[in-house]
Coordinates of C-alpha atoms and ligand atoms in Angstrom, one line a residue:
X1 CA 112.4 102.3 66.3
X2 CA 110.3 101.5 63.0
X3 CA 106.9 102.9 62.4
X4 CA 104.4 101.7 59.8
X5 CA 102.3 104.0 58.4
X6 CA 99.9 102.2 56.6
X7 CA 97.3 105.1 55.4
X8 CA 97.6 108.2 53.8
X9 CA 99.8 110.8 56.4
X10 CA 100.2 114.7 56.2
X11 CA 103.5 115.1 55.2
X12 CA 104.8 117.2 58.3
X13 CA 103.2 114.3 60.6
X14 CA 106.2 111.8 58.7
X15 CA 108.5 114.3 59.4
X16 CA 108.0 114.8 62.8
X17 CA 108.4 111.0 63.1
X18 CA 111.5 111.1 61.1
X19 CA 113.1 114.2 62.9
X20 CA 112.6 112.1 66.1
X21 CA 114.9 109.5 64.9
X22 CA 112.5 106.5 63.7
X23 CA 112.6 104.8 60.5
X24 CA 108.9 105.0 58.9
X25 CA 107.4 102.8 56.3
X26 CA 105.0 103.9 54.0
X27 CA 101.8 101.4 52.8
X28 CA 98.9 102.8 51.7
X29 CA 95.9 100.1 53.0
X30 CA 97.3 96.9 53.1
X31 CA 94.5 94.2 53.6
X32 CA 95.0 92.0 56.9
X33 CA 97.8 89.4 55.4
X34 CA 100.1 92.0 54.2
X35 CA 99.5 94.0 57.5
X36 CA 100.7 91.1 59.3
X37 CA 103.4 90.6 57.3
X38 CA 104.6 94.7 57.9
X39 CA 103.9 94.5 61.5
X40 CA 106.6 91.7 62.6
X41 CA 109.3 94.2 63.6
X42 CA 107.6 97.8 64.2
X43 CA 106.8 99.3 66.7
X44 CA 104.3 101.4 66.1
X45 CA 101.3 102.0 63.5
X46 CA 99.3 104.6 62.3
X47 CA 96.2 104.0 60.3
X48 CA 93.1 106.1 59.8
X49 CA 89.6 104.8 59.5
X50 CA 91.7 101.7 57.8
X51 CA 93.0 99.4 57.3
X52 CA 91.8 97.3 60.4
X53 CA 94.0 96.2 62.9
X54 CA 92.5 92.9 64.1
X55 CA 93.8 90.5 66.8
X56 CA 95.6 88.4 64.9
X57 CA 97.3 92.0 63.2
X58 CA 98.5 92.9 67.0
X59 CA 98.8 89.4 67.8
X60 CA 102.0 89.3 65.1
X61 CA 103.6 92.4 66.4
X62 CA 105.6 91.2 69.3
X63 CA 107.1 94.8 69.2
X64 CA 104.0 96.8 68.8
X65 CA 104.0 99.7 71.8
X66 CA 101.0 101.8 70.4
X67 CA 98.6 102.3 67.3
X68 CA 98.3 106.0 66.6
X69 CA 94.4 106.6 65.1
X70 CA 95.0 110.1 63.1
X71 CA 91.2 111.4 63.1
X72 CA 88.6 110.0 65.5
X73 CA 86.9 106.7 65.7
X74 CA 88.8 103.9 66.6
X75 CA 86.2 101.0 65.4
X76 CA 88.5 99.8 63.0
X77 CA 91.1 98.7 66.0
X78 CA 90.5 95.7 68.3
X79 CA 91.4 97.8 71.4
X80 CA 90.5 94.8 73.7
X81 CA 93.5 92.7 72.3
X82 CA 95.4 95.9 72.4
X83 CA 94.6 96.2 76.1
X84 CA 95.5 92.7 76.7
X85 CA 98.8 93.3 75.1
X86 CA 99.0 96.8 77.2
X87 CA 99.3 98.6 74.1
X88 CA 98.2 102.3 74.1
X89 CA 96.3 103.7 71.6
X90 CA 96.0 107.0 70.8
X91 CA 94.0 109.3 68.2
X92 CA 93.3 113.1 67.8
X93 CA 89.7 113.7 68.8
X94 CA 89.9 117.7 68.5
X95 CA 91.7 117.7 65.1
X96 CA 89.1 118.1 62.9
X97 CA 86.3 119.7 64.8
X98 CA 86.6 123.2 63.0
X99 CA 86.4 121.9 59.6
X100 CA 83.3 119.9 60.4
X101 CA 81.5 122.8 61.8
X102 CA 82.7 125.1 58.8
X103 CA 81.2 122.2 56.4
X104 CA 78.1 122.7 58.5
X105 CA 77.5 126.0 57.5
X106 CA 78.1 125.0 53.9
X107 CA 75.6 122.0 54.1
X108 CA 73.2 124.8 56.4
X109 CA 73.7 127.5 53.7
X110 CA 73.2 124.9 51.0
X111 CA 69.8 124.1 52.1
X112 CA 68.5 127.9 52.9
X113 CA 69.5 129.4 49.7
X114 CA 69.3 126.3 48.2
X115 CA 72.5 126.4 45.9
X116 CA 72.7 122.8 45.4
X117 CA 69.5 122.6 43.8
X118 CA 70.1 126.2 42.0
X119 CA 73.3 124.8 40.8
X120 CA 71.6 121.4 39.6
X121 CA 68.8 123.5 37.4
X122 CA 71.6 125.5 36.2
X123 CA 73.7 122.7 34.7
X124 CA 70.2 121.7 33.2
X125 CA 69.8 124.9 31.5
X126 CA 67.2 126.3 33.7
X127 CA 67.0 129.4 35.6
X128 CA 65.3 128.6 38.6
X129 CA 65.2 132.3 40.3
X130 CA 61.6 131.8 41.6
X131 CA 62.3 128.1 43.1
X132 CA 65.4 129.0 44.5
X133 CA 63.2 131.7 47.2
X134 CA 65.7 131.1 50.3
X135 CA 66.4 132.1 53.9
X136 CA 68.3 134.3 55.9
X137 CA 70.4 132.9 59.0
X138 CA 70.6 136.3 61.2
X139 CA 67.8 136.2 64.0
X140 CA 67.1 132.7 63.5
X141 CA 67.4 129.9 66.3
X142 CA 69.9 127.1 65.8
X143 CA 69.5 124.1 68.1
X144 CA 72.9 122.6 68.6
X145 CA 72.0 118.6 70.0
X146 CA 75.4 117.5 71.9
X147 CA 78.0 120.9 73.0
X148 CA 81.5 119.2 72.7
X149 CA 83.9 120.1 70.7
X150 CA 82.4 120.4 67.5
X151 CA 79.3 121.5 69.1
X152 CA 80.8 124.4 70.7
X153 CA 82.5 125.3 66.8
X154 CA 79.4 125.2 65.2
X155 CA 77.6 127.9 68.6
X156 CA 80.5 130.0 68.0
X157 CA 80.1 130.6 64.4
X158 CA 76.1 130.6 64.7
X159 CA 76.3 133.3 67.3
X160 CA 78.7 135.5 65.2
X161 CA 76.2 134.9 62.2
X162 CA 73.9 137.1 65.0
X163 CA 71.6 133.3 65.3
X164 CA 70.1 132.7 69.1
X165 CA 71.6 129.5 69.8
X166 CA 70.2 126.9 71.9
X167 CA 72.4 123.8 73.9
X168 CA 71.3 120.2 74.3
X169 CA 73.7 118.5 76.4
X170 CA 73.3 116.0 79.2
X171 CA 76.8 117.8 80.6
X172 CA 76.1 121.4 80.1
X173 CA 79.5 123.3 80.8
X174 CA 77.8 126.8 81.3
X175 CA 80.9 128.8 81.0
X176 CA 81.6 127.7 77.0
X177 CA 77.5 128.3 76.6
X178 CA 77.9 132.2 78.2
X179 CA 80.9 132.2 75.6
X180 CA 78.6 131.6 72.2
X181 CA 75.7 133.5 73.8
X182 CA 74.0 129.7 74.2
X183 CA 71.4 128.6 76.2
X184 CA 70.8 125.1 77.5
X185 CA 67.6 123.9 77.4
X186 CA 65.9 120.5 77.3
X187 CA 65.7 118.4 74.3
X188 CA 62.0 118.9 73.7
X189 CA 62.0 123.1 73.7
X190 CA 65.6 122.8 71.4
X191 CA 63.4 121.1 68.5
X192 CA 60.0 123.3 68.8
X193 CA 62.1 126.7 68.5
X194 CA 65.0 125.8 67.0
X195 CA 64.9 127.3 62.3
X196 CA 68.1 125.0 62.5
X197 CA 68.5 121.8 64.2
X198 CA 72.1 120.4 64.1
X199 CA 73.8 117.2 65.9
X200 CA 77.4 117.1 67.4
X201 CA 77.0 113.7 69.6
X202 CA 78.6 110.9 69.6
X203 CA 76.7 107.9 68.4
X204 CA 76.2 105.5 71.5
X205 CA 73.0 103.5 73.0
X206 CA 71.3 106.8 74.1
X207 CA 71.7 108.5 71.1
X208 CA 70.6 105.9 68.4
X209 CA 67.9 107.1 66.6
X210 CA 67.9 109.8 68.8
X211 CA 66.0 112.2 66.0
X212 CA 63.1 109.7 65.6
X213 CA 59.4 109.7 64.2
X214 CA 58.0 111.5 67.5
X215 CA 60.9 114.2 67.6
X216 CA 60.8 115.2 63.8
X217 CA 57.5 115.8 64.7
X218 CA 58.1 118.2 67.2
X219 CA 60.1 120.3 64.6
X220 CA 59.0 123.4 62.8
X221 CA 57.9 122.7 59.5
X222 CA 60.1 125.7 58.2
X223 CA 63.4 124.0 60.1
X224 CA 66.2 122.7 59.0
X225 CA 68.1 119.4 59.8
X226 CA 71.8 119.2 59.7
X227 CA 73.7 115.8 60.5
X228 CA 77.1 115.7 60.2
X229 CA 77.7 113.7 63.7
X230 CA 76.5 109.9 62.9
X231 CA 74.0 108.8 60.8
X232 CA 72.7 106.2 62.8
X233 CA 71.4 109.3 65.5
X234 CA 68.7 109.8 63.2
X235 CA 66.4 107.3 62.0
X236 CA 66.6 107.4 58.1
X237 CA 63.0 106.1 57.3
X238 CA 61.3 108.9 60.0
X239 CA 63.5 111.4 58.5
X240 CA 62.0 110.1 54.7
X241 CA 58.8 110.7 55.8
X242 CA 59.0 113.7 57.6
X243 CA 60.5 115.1 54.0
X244 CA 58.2 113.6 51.9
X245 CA 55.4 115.3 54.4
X246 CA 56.9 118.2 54.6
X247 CA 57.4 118.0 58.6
X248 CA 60.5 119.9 58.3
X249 CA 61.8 121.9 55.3
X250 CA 64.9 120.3 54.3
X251 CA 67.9 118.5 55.4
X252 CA 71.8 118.4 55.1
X253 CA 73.5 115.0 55.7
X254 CA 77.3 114.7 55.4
X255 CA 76.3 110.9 57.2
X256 CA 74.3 108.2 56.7
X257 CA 73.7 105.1 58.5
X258 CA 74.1 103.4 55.2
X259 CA 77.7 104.5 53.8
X260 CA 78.0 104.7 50.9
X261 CA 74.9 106.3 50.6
X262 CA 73.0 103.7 47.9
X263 CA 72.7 105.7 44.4
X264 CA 68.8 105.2 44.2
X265 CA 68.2 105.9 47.7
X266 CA 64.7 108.1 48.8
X267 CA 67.1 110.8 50.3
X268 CA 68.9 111.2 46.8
X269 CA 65.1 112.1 45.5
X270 CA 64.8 115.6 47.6
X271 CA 65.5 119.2 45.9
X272 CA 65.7 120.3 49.5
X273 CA 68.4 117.9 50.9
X274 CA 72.1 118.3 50.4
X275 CA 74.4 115.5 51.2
X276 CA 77.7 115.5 51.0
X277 CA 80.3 112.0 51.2
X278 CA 81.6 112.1 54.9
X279 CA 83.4 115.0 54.5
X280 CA 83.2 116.9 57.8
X281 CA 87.1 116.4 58.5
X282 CA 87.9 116.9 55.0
X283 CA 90.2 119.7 55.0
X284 CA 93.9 120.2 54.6
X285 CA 94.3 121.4 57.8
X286 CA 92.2 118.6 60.0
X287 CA 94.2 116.2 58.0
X288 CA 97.4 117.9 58.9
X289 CA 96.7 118.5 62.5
X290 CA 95.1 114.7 63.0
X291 CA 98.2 113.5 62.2
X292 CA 101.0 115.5 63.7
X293 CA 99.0 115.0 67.3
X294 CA 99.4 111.3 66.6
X295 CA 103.0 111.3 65.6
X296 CA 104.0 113.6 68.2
X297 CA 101.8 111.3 70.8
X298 CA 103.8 108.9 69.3
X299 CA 107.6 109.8 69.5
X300 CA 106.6 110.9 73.6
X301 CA 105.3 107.0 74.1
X302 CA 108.1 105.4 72.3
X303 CA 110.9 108.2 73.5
X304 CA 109.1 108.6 77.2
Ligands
NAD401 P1 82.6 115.4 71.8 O1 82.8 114.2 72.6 O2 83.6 116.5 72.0 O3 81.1 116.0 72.1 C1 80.0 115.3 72.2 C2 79.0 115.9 73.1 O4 77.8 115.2 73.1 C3 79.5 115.9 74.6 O5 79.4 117.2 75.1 C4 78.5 115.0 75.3 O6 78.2 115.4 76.6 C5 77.3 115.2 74.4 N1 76.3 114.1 74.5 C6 76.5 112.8 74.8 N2 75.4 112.1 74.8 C7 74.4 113.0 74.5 C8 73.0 112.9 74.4 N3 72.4 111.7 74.6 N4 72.3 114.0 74.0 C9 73.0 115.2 73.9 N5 74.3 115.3 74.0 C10 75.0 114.2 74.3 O7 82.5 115.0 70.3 P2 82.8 115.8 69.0 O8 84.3 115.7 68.7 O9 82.2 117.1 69.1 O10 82.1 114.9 67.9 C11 80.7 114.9 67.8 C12 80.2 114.0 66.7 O11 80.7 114.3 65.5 C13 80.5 112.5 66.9 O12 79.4 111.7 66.6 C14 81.6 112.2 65.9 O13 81.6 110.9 65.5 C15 81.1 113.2 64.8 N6 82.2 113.5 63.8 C16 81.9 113.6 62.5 C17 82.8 113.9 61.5 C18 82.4 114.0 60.1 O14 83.3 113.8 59.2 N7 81.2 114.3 59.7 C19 84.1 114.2 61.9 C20 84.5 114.1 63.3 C21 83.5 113.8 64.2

């Protein structure tokens, strides 16, 4: 059995292939014509959020059995010509969720003591003690919008910070929310009480602009944003103003429903936003655990 792995792979995630007898090539990104040339005989690949695997990619693997996704999203594979082919896909949805609620808390703390901006004055030569007046996070609210997995990360570590934490989800499992001292509430009371507002949903019809003119307004002006779910839940040009008119206090984005983030864009303007590049589920150990779930997914489809 061959496998192609054709983005970057934690190195125990090869070796679990190896160990289970299959030969695997290595190709870092090939664009669509070398994929199709790598593809003829394997019979599996694994990518990440690329390369793409197209139709016509699966449509030259007359071997192909499954496409293992290490991390989450699977936009980048045509999974109706997979389907057609009754090849399975699989990713590792769970791998990463701690390390994007731990870089939460970084974006979160970021914001309320404001160490980006301290940092930024710093390098400029100026000590900015008196700007840099911040929050603390004990006895605050946090509003966590979607209670999934990373959801449920982020309420556990809020509730040990001694935060009251507040649930949004349109499936509330009550037993995890007794577990992080959560409440589930509706949408509308989350945002009026909630010092920290952060979102954990996946982005789908419902949730498109979900955090919107109206809702921002709802907000304390003393809150906080954090996004590190989609960027397209929250609607970039409401969230400008509400910055700009002080609606809320400040915001950490780790996505953006322009990516990259363009260099001269409005959000790059704030001292009280922090972004970061996308880098919720980048962490040694999401990238090792996102891919040893997909190899081993892997050997038990093309062994089973
Ligand atoms: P999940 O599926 O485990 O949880 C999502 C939760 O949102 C579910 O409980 C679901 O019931 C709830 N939900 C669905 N629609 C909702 C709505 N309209 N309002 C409120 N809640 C709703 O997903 P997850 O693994 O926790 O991931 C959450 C988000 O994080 C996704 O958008 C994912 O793309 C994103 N993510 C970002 C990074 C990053 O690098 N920043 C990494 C991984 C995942």
């Amino acid at each position: 059995m061959k496998v192609l792995v054709a983005a970057p792979l934690h190195e125990k995630a090869i070796e679990v292939l190896k160990n289970a007898g299959f030969e695997v090539v290595y190709e870092e990104y090939p664009d669509e014509e070398r994929l199709i040339e790598l593809v003829k005989d394997v019979d599996a690949i694994i990518v990440r959020s690329k390369p793409k695997v197209t139709r016509r990619v699966i449509e030259s693997a007359p071997k192909l059995k499954v496409i293992g996704r290490a991390g989450v999203g699977l936009d980048n594979i045509d999974l109706e010509a997979a389907k057609e082919r009754g090849i399975k896909v699989v990713n590792s949805p769970g791998a990463s969720s701690r390390s994007v609620a731990e870089l939460v808390f970084g974006l979160l703390f970021a914001v309320a003591r404001k160490i980006a901006f301290a940092d930024r004055k710093m390098r400029e030569g100026v000590w900015a003690k008196k700007q840099a007046m911040g929050i603390e996070l004990e006895g605050k609210t946090i509003g966590v919008v979607g209670f999934g997995r990373i959801g449920y990360q982020v309420a556990k570590i809020a509730n040990a910070f001694g935060m009251n934490v507040l649930l949004y989800d349109p499936y509330p499992n009550e037993e995890r929310a007794k577990e992080v001292g959560g409440k589930f509430v509706d949408l509308e009371t989350l945002l009026k009480e909630s010092d920290v507002v952060t979102l954990h949903v996946p982005l789908v019809d419902a949730t498109y602009h979900l955090i919107n003119e109206e809702r921002l307004k709802l907000m304390k002006p003393t809150a906080i944003l954090i996004n590190a779910a989609r960027g397209a839940v929250v609607d970039t040009n409401a969230l400008v103003k509400a910055l700009q008119e002080g609606w809320i206090a400040g915001a950490g984005l780790d996505v953006f429903e322009e990516e990259p983030l363009p260099a001269d864009h409005p959000l790059t303007e704030f001292d009280n936003v922090v972004l970061t590049p996308h880098i919720g589920a980048s962490t040694v150990e999401a990238q090792m655990r996102a891919g040893v779930q997909v190899a081993e997914q892997i050997v038990e489809i093309l062994k089973g």
